[in-house]
Short mmCIF file of C-alpha atoms in Angstrom, two decimals:
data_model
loop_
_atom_site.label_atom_id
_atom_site.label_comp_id
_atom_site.label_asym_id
_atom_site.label_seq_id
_atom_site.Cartn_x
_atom_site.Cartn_y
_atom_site.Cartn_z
CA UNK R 1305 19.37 35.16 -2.93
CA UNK R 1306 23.27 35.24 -3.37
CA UNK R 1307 25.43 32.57 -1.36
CA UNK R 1308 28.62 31.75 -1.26
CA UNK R 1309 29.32 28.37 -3.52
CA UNK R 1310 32.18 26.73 -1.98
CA UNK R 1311 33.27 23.22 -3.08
CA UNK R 1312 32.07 20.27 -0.92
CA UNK R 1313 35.00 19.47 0.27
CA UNK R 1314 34.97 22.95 1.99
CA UNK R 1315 31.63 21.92 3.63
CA UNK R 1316 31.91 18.53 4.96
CA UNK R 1317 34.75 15.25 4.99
CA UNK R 1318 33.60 11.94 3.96
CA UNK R 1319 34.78 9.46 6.23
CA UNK R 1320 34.69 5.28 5.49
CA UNK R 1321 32.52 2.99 6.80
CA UNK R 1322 34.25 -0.55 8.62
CA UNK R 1323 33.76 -3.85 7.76
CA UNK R 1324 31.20 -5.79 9.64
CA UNK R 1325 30.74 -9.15 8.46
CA UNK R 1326 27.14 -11.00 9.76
CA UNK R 1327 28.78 -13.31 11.49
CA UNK R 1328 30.59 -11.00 13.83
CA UNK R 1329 27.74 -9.17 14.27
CA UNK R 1330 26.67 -8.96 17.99
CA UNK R 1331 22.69 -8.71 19.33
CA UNK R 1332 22.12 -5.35 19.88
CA UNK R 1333 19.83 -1.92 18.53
CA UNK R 1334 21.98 0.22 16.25
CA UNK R 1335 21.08 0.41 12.71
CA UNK R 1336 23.89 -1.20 10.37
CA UNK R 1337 23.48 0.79 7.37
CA UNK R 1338 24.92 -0.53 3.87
CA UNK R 1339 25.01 1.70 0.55
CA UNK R 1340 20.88 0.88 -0.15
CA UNK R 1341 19.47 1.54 3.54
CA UNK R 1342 19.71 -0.87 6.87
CA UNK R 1343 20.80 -3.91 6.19
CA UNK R 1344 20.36 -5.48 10.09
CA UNK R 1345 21.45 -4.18 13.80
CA UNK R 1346 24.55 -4.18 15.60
CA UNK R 1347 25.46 -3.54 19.69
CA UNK R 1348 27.79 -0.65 19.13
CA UNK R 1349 27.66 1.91 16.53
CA UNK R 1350 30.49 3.94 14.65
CA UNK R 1351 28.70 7.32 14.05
CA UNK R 1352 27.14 10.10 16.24
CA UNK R 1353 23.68 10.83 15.35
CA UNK R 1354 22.31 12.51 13.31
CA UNK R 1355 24.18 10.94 10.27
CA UNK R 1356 24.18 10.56 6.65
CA UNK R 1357 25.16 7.44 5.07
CA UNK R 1358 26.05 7.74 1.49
CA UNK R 1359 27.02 4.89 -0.76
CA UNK R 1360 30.31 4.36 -1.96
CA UNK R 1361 29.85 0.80 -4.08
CA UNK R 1362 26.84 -0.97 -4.98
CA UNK R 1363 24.09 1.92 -4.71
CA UNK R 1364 26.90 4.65 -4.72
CA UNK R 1365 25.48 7.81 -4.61
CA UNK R 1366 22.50 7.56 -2.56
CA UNK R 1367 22.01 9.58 0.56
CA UNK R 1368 20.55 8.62 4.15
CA UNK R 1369 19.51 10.24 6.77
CA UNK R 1370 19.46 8.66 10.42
CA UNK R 1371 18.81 10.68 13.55
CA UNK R 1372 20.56 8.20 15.83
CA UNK R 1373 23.69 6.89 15.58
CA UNK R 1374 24.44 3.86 12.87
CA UNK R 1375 27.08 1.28 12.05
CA UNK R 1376 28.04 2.22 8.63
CA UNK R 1377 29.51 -0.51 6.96
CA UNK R 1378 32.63 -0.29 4.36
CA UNK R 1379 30.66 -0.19 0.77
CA UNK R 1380 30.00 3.23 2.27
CA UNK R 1381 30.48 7.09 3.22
CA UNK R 1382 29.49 8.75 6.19
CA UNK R 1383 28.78 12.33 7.87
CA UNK R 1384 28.01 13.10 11.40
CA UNK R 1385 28.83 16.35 13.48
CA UNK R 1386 32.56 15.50 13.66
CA UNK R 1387 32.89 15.79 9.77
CA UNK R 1388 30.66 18.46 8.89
CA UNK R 1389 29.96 22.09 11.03
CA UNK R 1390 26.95 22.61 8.62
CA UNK R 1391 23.54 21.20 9.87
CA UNK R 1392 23.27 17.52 8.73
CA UNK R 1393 19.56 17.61 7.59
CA UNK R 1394 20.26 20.68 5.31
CA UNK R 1395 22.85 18.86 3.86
CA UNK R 1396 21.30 15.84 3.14
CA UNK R 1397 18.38 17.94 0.83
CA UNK R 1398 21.56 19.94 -0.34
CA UNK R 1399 23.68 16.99 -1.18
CA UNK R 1400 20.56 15.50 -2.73
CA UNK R 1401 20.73 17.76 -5.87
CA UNK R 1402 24.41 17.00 -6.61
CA UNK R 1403 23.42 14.10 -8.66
CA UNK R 1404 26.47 12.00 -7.09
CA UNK R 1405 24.55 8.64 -8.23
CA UNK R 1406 26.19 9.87 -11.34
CA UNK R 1407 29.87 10.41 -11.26
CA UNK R 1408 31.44 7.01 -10.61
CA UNK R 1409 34.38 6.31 -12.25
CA UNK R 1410 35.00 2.71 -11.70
CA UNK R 1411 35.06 -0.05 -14.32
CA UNK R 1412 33.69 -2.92 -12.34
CA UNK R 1413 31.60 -2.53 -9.49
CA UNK R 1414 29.97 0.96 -9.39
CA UNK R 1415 31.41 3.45 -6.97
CA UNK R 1416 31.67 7.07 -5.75
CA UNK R 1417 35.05 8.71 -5.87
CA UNK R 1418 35.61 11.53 -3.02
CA UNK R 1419 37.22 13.55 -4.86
CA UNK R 1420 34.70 13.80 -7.73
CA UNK R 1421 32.36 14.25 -4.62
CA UNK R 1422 34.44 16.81 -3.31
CA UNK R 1423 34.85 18.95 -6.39
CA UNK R 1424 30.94 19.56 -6.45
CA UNK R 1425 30.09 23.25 -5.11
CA UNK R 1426 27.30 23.48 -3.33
CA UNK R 1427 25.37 27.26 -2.27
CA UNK R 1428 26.62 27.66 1.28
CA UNK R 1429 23.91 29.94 3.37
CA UNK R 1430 24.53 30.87 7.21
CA UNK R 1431 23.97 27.96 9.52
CA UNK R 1432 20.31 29.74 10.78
CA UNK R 1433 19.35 29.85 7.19
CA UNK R 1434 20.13 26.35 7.00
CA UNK R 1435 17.91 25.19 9.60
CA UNK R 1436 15.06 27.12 8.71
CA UNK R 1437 15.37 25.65 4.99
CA UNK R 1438 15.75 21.70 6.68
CA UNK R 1439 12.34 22.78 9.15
CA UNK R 1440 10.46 23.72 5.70
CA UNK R 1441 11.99 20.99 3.83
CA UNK R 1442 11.43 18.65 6.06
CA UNK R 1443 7.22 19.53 6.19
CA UNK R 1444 6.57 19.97 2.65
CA UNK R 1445 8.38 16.74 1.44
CA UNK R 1446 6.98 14.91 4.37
CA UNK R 1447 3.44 15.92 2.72
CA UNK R 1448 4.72 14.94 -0.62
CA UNK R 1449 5.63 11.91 0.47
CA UNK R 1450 2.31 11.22 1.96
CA UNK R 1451 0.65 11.78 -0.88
CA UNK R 1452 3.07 9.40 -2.81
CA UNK R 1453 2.27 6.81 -0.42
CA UNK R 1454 -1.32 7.02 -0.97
CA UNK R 1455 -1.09 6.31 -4.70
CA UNK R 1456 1.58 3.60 -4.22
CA UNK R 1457 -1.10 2.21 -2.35
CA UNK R 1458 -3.69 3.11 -4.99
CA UNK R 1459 -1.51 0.48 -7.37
CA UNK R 1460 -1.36 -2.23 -5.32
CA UNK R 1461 -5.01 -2.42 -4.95
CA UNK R 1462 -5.02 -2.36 -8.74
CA UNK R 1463 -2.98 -4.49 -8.95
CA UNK R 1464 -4.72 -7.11 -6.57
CA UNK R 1465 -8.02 -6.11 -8.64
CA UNK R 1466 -5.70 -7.66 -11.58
CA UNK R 1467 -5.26 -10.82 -9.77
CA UNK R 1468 -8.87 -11.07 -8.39
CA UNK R 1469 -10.11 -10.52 -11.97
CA UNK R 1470 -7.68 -13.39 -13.54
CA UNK R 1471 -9.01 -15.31 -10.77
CA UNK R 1472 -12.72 -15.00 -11.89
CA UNK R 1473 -11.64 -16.38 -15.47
CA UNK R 1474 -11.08 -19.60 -14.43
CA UNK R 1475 -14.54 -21.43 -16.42
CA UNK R 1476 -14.67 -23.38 -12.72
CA UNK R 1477 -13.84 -25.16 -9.76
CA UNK R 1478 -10.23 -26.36 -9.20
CA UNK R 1479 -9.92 -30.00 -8.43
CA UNK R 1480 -6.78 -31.17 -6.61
CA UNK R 1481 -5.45 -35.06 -6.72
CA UNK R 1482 -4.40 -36.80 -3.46
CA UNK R 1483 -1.48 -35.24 -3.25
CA UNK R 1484 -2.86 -31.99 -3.19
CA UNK R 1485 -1.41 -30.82 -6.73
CA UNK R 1486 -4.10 -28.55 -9.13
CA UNK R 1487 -5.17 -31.56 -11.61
CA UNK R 1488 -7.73 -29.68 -13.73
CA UNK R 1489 -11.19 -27.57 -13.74
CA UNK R 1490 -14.79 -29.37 -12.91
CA UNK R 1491 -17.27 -29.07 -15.33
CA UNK R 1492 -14.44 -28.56 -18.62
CA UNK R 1493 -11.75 -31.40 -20.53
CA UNK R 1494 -8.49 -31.22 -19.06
CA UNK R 1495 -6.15 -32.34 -21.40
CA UNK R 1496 -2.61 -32.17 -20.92
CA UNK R 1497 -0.91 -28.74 -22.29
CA UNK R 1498 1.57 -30.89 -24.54
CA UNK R 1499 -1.56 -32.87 -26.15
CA UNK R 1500 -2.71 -29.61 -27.37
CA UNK R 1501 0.38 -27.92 -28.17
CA UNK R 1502 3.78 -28.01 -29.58
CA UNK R 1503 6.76 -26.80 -26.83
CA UNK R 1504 9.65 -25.65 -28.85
CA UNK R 1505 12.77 -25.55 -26.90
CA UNK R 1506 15.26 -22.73 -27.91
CA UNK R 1507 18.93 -22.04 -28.88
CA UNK R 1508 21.77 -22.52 -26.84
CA UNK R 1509 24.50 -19.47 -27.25
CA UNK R 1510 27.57 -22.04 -28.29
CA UNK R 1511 24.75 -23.32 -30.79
CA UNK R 1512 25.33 -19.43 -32.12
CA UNK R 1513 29.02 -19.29 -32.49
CA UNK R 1514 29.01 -20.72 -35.79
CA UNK R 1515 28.89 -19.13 -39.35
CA UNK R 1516 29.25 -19.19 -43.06
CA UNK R 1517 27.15 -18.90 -46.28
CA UNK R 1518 24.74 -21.58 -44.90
CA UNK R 1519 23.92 -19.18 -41.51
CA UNK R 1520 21.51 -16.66 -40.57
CA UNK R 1521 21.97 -13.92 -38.36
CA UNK R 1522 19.08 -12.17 -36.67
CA UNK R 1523 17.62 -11.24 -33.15
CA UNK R 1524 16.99 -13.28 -30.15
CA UNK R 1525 15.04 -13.06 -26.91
CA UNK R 1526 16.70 -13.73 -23.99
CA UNK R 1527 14.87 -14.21 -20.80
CA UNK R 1528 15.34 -10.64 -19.89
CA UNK R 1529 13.08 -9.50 -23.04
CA UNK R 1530 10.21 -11.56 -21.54
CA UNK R 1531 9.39 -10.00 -18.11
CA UNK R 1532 6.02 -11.01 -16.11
CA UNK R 1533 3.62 -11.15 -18.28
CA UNK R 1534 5.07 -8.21 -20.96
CA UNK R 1535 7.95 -8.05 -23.38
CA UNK R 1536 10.84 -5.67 -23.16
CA UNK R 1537 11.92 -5.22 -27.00
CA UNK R 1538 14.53 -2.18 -26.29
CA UNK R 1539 17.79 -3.71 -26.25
CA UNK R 1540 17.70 -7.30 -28.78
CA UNK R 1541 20.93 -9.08 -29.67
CA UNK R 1542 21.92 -10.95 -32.94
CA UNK R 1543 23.35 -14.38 -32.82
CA UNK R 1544 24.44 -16.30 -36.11
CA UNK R 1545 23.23 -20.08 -36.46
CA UNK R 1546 23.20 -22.33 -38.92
CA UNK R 1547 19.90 -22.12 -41.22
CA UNK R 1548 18.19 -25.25 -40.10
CA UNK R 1549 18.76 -24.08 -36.52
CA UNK R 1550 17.76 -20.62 -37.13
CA UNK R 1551 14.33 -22.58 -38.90
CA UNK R 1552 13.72 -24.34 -35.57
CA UNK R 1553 13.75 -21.98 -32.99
CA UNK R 1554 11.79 -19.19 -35.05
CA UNK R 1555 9.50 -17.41 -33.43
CA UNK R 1556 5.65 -17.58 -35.47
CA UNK R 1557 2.65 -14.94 -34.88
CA UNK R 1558 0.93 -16.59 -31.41
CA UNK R 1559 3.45 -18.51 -29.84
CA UNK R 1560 3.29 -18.22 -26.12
CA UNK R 1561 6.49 -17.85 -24.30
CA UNK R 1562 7.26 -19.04 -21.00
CA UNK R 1563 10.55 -18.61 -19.21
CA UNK R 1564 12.50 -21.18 -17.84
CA UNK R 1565 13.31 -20.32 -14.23
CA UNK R 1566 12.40 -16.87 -12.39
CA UNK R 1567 10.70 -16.28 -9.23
CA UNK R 1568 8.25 -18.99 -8.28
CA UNK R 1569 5.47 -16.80 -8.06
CA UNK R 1570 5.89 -16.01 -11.61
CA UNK R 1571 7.14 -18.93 -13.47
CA UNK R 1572 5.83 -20.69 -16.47
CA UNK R 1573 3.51 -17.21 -16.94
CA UNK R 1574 2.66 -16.82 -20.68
CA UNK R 1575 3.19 -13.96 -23.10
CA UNK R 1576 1.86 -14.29 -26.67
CA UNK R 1577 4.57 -12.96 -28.89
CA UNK R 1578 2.90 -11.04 -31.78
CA UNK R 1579 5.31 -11.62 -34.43
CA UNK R 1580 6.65 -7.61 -34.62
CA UNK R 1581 10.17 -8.81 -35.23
CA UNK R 1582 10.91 -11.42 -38.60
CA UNK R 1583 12.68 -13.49 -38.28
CA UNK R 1584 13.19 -13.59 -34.66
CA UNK R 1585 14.56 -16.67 -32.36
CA UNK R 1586 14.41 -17.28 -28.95
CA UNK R 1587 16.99 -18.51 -26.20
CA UNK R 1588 17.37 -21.90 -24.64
CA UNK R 1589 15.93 -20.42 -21.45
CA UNK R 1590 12.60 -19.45 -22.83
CA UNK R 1591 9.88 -21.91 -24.35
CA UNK R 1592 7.88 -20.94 -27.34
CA UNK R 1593 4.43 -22.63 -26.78
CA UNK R 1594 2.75 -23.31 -30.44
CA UNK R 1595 -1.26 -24.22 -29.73
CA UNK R 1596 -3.32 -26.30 -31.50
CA UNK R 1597 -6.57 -24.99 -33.52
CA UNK R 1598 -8.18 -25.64 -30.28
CA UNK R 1599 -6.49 -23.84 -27.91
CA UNK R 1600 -5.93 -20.29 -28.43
CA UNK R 1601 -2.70 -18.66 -27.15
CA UNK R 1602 -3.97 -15.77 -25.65
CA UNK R 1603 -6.36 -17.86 -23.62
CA UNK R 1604 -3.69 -20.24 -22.71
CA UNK R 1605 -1.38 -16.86 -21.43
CA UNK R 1606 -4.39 -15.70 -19.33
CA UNK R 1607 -4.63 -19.05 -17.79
CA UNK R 1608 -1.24 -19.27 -16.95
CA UNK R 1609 -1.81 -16.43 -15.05
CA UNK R 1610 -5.01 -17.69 -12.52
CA UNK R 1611 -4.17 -19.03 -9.13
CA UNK R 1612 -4.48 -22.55 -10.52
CA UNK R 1613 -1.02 -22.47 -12.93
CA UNK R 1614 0.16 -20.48 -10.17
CA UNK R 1615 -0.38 -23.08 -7.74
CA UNK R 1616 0.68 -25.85 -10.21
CA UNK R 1617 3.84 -23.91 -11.47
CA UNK R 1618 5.17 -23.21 -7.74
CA UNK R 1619 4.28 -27.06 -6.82
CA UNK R 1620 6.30 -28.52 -9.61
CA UNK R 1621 9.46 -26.28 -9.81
CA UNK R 1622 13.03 -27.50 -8.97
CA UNK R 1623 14.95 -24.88 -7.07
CA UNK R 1624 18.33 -24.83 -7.26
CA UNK R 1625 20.11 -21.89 -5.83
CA UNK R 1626 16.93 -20.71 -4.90
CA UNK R 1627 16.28 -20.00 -8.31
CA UNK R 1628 12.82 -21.84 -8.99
CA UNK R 1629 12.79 -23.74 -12.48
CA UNK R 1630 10.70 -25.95 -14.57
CA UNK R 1631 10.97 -27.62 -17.82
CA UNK R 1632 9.58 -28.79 -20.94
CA UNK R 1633 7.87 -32.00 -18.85
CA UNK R 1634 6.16 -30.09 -16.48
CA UNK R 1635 4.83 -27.32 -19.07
CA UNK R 1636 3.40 -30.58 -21.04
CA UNK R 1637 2.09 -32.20 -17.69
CA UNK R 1638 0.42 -29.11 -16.93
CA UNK R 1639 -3.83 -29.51 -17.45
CA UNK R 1640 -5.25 -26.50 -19.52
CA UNK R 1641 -9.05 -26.11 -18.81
CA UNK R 1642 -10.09 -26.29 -22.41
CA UNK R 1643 -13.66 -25.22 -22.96
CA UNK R 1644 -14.64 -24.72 -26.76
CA UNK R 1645 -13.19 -21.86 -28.51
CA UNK R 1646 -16.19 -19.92 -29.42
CA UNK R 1647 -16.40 -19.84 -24.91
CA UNK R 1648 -11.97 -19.18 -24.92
CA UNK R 1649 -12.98 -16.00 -27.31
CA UNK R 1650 -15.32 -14.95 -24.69
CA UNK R 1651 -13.68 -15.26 -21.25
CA UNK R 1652 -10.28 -13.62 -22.79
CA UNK R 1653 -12.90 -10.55 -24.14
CA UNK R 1654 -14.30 -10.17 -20.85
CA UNK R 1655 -10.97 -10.71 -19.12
CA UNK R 1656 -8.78 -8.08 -20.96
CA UNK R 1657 -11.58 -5.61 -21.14
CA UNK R 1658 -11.79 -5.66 -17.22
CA UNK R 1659 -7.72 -5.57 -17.12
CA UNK R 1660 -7.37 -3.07 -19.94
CA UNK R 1661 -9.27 -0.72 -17.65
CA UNK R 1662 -7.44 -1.08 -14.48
CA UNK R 1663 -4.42 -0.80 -16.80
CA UNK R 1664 -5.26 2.61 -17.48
CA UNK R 1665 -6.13 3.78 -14.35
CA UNK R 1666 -2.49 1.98 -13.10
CA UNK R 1667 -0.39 4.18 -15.62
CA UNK R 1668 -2.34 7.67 -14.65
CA UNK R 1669 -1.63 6.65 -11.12
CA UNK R 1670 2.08 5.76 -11.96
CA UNK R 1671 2.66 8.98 -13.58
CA UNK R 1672 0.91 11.05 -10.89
CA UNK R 1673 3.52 9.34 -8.42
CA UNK R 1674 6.40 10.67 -11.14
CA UNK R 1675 4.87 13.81 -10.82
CA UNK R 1676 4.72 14.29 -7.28
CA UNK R 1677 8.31 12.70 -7.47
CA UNK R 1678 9.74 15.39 -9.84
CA UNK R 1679 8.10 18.10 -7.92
CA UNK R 1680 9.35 17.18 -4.43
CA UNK R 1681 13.18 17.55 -6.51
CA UNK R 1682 12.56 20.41 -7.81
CA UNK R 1683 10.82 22.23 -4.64
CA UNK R 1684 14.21 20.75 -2.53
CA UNK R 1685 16.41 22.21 -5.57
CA UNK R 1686 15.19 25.49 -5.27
CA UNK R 1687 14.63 25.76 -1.33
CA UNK R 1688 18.65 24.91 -1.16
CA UNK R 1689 19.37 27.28 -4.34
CA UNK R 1690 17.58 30.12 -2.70
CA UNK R 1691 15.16 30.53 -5.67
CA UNK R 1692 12.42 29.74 -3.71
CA UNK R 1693 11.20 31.97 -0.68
CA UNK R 1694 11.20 29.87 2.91
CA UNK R 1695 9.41 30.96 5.53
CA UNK R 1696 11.78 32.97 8.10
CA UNK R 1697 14.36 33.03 5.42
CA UNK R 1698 15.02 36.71 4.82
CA UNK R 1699 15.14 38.11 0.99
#
């Protein structure tokens, strides 16, 4: 199907969104839409509905869709009927495959340029046309989106059979002290993490600034390589040290790393680094954990990760900011369960066997929702292209 391909700015006129601080904001109904979606309400509104908000800075790029009338705030575009003759829910699928989340040209904070927006051509069918493509886009992603919804949901019940299965690893009862704070497990020894373990502190950067024939240089992991429970080993940077430093915050086969601050709900949980990187140090920010014969580390890293460190981690952590913390003190204080090793060997089996599984089933789900993702762009790609035949649409 042959259409005209004009440029955008031929097809619609981005105007700017206003400033609207919260504290002028006044009790009232209307959306206020930012560049990533609502961001509160507002008495009076500065659109017609319907609209589309698209981002200017921050998000820049993405494209809304509101049926009513919004406040769009400044860090944004926005379309109603007065800027645009076409009809506003064919444009947003339309404006959807320009890939304008990709042409901003400023250095600092991320933003859209109109003109680079402008310059984009677009196929340009007759305003019925239009409307019949929005009614059949507007079914068929609706049942694609369903269907997405359904597996999202599909991981978070994996992931709370996760939790529920670190939860059954604990070898027994919590027992709290009188001031209601996790002090150990009945029926094991509770000894102290730091009685049973070595807590290496790491480098700090102006520690790395220094070189000569008696430094090392080699890779470091900064708290954004240790994420939740995982490592992220794709981007690693290089700081030189002096030798003895670079000796004492090496990184051996086992340790267990725990990051300094993070959000409470997932601070002080353990990874056990396997030792795929030599030598390798580690950041001030991130503890390196080095167990005793008697504890093993990937015991000690499932532990951190029942309801018990949970509750002990979010009880002892300084916020500051709001940015929870905790320290090489309260990692020490902290009581491991420790039943005998040959019994550690067994509950970490059972454990990761159980969470291996669910893993698996996690990651087909995940890719089904990519799947479904990539197929709702393509099918609204080719309904606005004309490649694909739409119902009362005309060959």
């Amino acid at each position: 199907m042959s259409w005209p391909q004009p440029q955008l700015r031929r097809i619609t006129h981005f105007a700017y969104g206003e400033s609207l601080s919260d504290d002028v904001r006044e009790e009232g109904e209307v959306p206020v839409y930012g560049s990533n979606g609502p961001v509160g309400v507002h008495r009076a509104s500065n659109t017609s509905g319907p609209v589309l908000v698209v981002g200017r800075k921050g998000s820049f790029g993405k494209i809304q869709f509101s049926e009513t009338p919004v406040f769009a705030i400044d860090t944004t575009y926005f379309v109603d009927g007065s800027q645009s003759s076409a009809d506003l829910k064919w444009l947003y699928y339309a404006m959807g495959t320009l890939g304008l989340d990709a042409l901003s040209e400023d250095v600092g904070v991320p933003g859209l340029s109109r003109e680079r927006a402008y310059a984009q051509r677009l196929p340009l069918p007759p305003l019925a046309i239009q409307r019949s493509i929005a009614d059949y886009l507007d079914a068929e992603t609706a049942r694609i989106d369903a269907l997405i919804e359904k597996k999202r949901r599909m991981v978070e019940l994996l992931e709370e059979r996760s939790q529920s299965v670190i939860a059954d690893s604990n070898p027994g009862a919590i027992i709290y002290g009188s001031d209601g704070r996790p002090m150990g497990i009945e029926g094991v020894s509770c000894p102290r993490l730091g009685s049973v373990s070595l807590i290496q502190t790491g480098l700090t950067l102006d520690q790395g600034r220094e070189s000569g024939a008696k430094a090392v240089t080699a890779p470091y992991l900064r708290v954004a390589n240790v994420q939740d429970g995982r490592l992220d080993l794709d981007v690693l940077k290089e700081v030189t040290v002096p030798i003895d430093l670079a000796r004492r915050c090496s990184l051996r086969p086992g340790d267990v790393l725990m990051t300094e601050g993070g959000d409470a709900d997932k601070l002080g949980r353990g990874t056990v680094w396997p030792g795929e990187i030599t030598p390798c140090l580690h950041q001030n920010h991130i503890f390196a954990v080095r167990t005793s014969k008697d504890l093993l580390p990937e015991y000690l890293a499932l532990m951190t990760r029942t309801p018990y460190a949970r509750a002990y981690f979010e009880m002892t952590a300084s916020k500051t900011t709001g940015i929870a913390s905790t320290s090489t003190t309260k990692i020490a204080s902290f009581r491991i369960p420790l039943p005998p090793i040959r019994d550690q060997i067994l509950i970490v089996d059972a454990t990761m066997e159980k969470l291996n599984l669910i893993s698996q089933t996690r990651g087909r789900v995940e890719n089904q929702i990519d799947l479904l993702a990539e197929h709702r762009q393509a099918l609204v790609t080719a309904a606005v292209t004309g490649e694909l035949p739409v119902p009362g649409v005309a060959a």
